[in-house]
Amino acid sequence: MNNNALSQPERSKRDFLKILFSGGLIALVGSVLYPIFAYLKPPKQSEVEVSSVKVGKLKDIENESGQIIKFGSKPVILIRTTQGDLRAFSATCTHLDCTVQYRKDMGMIWCACHNGKYDLTGRNVSGPPPRPLTEFRVVVQGEDVFVSKTS
Amino acid sequence: MKTFLQKSYRWVDDRVQLDNLVHFMGKKYVPVHRHSIWYYFGGVSLFLFIIQVVTGIMLLLYYKSGEDAAFESIQYLMSKVEFGWLIRSVHSWAANLFILAAMIHMFSVFFEKAYRRPREITWVTGMLMFFLALGFGFSGYLLPWNELAFFATKVGTDIAGVVPVVGKPLLVFLRGGEEVTGATLSRFFGFHVAVFPGIFTVLLGIHLVLVQRQGISEPLGISHEHGKELKTMPFFPNFLLRDLLLWLLVLNIIAILAVFFPWELGKKADAFASAPAGIKPEWYFMFMFQTLKYIPAKVIFIDGEILGIMFFGVAGLLWLIVPFWDKASARGKQNRLLNYIGLFVVFYIILFTIIGWLA
């Protein structure tokens, strides 16, 4: 390229073409990438908001037991203590999202993934869990046991 | 920016001797003559294959295999996923254009006799890729698990079952049982997304490396062999830019087709429903399908179907190994007979495809 030989109008024409070309290129790349990224975004799944779940009959739940129940799309653990109290907590470990279980031998809620332990009030007592388990409300109406969100 | 790029280049060059490659690519040229137009179709086929890989992987993110989920997952993709209709339509249209571009590429190579010594392996890998492309088309067609796909697969696998001796086991292998069921769908899914792409990629690698190693073929009679001066054009950047311009054009054609003629999904497959009226195979199977219709049920004592399938099998094999029996082209002589055979094949395919479409 010999810049001295280029007269002024010619250079502006070259600049104009450069802008046109690179602008077109950016538009092309944009119009290809936009649909791709929009496509990769998963569509919103309409989830039914669950506020209360019927677990079953009170007489079917033994003392010193724990069971996982479906609360919408989330697991909830329902515990019946030695005294026969009913308690429910989110069954999702606060450490890294594993699902916890009731251990009769320990009398605790235990997470198998990293040996996290919670007592029967949901408090994190040993191992890696940083926070207590979220508590749910248990309501007994006649024979039936319901679990609902505490709000 | 410039110095950063230079530094990066230097860094890589120190380790893998990029300079040799750059020097080699700088010397790469494309012959310029009356038939140069045909050099573009290999690149177009490559571009369409790349589109298939990209859109195929994207479809995999939402597709669910299995007879209870496949159709519904495509329905969801087409209606709920943003641009899902676009990605699927691009995949379907590009598939058809890919077969078309590969056909044009194949016939142009055939008529230019570019398969002659030393390029026999390039031809054979290309032909195997073409057969694989038909396999891609056949297996991918079933994946949405709709009515048309279901019957196309029934008919196609049934035809394979007619082949003497190996027919029955082949049919069972293809269907994953006696009938077209969810087992067939799982199988075709596996072929379509794993087996075929794997083999195809290896063949494509060989094909492209050979083109680089041997350079681009020059037509008989124009080449150095006849002591004529050959006009050439550098591949970088001249030919490459022309290539890219055509790719852009093809991308636009696909976009137009996908937007104005989005691919239908139709009805979900039902093993106990009658075949819909007017059902047809995909256009690239049409000429074979149509031929089978014209062969009488019994020729002397052989089944017409068997005869047709054997005929296409033998013809395909001869076509695959043409570099090895076309001795004249290998010696640099014109082979008129082969041109006539090629022309006959082209016209036959066009004629029977049209007849099939109008029928």
Short mmCIF file of N, CA and C in Angstrom, two decimals, chain A residues 21 28 32 34-45, chain B residues 58-59 61-62 76-77 80-84 86-87 248 251:
data_model
loop_
_atom_site.label_atom_id
_atom_site.label_comp_id
_atom_site.label_asym_id
_atom_site.label_seq_id
_atom_site.Cartn_x
_atom_site.Cartn_y
_atom_site.Cartn_z
N PHE A 21 -18.44 -3.41 5.08
CA PHE A 21 -18.10 -4.83 5.10
C PHE A 21 -18.08 -5.38 6.52
N LEU A 28 -24.13 -10.42 10.35
CA LEU A 28 -24.26 -11.84 10.00
C LEU A 28 -23.99 -12.71 11.23
N VAL A 32 -26.68 -15.09 13.32
CA VAL A 32 -26.52 -16.54 13.47
C VAL A 32 -26.46 -16.92 14.95
N TYR A 34 -27.56 -15.21 17.65
CA TYR A 34 -28.72 -14.91 18.50
C TYR A 34 -29.69 -16.10 18.60
N PRO A 35 -30.14 -16.67 17.45
CA PRO A 35 -31.04 -17.82 17.56
C PRO A 35 -30.40 -19.00 18.31
N ILE A 36 -29.09 -19.19 18.10
CA ILE A 36 -28.43 -20.32 18.76
C ILE A 36 -28.49 -20.17 20.28
N PHE A 37 -28.17 -18.96 20.78
CA PHE A 37 -28.17 -18.79 22.22
C PHE A 37 -29.59 -18.79 22.78
N ALA A 38 -30.54 -18.23 22.01
CA ALA A 38 -31.92 -18.26 22.46
C ALA A 38 -32.41 -19.70 22.56
N TYR A 39 -31.95 -20.53 21.61
CA TYR A 39 -32.35 -21.94 21.57
C TYR A 39 -31.79 -22.71 22.76
N LEU A 40 -30.56 -22.36 23.14
CA LEU A 40 -29.91 -23.09 24.22
C LEU A 40 -30.56 -22.84 25.58
N LYS A 41 -31.28 -21.72 25.69
CA LYS A 41 -31.93 -21.39 26.95
C LYS A 41 -33.17 -22.26 27.12
N PRO A 42 -33.22 -23.12 28.15
CA PRO A 42 -34.38 -24.00 28.27
C PRO A 42 -35.66 -23.22 28.53
N PRO A 43 -36.77 -23.59 27.88
CA PRO A 43 -38.02 -22.88 28.08
C PRO A 43 -38.50 -23.01 29.53
N LYS A 44 -39.23 -22.00 30.00
CA LYS A 44 -39.77 -22.03 31.35
C LYS A 44 -40.76 -23.18 31.50
N GLN A 45 -40.50 -24.06 32.46
CA GLN A 45 -41.47 -25.10 32.75
C GLN A 45 -42.44 -24.54 33.78
N MET B 58 -27.28 -29.59 18.50
CA MET B 58 -28.29 -28.76 19.17
C MET B 58 -29.60 -29.51 19.36
N LEU B 59 -30.01 -30.28 18.34
CA LEU B 59 -31.25 -31.05 18.47
C LEU B 59 -31.12 -32.10 19.58
N LEU B 61 -29.87 -31.81 22.34
CA LEU B 61 -30.10 -31.24 23.66
C LEU B 61 -31.55 -31.37 24.10
N TYR B 62 -32.47 -31.49 23.13
CA TYR B 62 -33.89 -31.57 23.48
C TYR B 62 -34.53 -32.89 23.09
N TYR B 76 -42.55 -30.60 21.37
CA TYR B 76 -42.15 -29.60 22.36
C TYR B 76 -41.10 -28.67 21.76
N LEU B 77 -40.13 -29.28 21.06
CA LEU B 77 -39.06 -28.50 20.44
C LEU B 77 -39.63 -27.49 19.44
N LYS B 80 -42.37 -25.03 21.80
CA LYS B 80 -42.03 -24.33 23.03
C LYS B 80 -40.61 -23.74 23.04
N VAL B 81 -39.67 -24.47 22.43
CA VAL B 81 -38.28 -24.02 22.50
C VAL B 81 -38.07 -22.86 21.54
N GLU B 82 -37.45 -21.79 22.03
CA GLU B 82 -37.18 -20.64 21.16
C GLU B 82 -36.33 -21.07 19.97
N PHE B 83 -36.79 -20.77 18.77
CA PHE B 83 -36.10 -21.10 17.53
C PHE B 83 -35.94 -22.60 17.30
N GLY B 84 -36.66 -23.41 18.07
CA GLY B 84 -36.59 -24.86 17.88
C GLY B 84 -37.01 -25.23 16.47
N LEU B 86 -36.71 -23.48 13.90
CA LEU B 86 -35.68 -23.06 12.96
C LEU B 86 -34.55 -24.09 12.90
N ILE B 87 -34.09 -24.50 14.08
CA ILE B 87 -32.97 -25.44 14.13
C ILE B 87 -33.36 -26.75 13.45
N LEU B 248 -21.93 -18.48 2.14
CA LEU B 248 -22.87 -17.49 2.65
C LEU B 248 -24.19 -17.57 1.87
N LEU B 251 -26.04 -20.64 2.96
CA LEU B 251 -26.64 -20.41 4.28
C LEU B 251 -27.94 -19.61 4.14
#
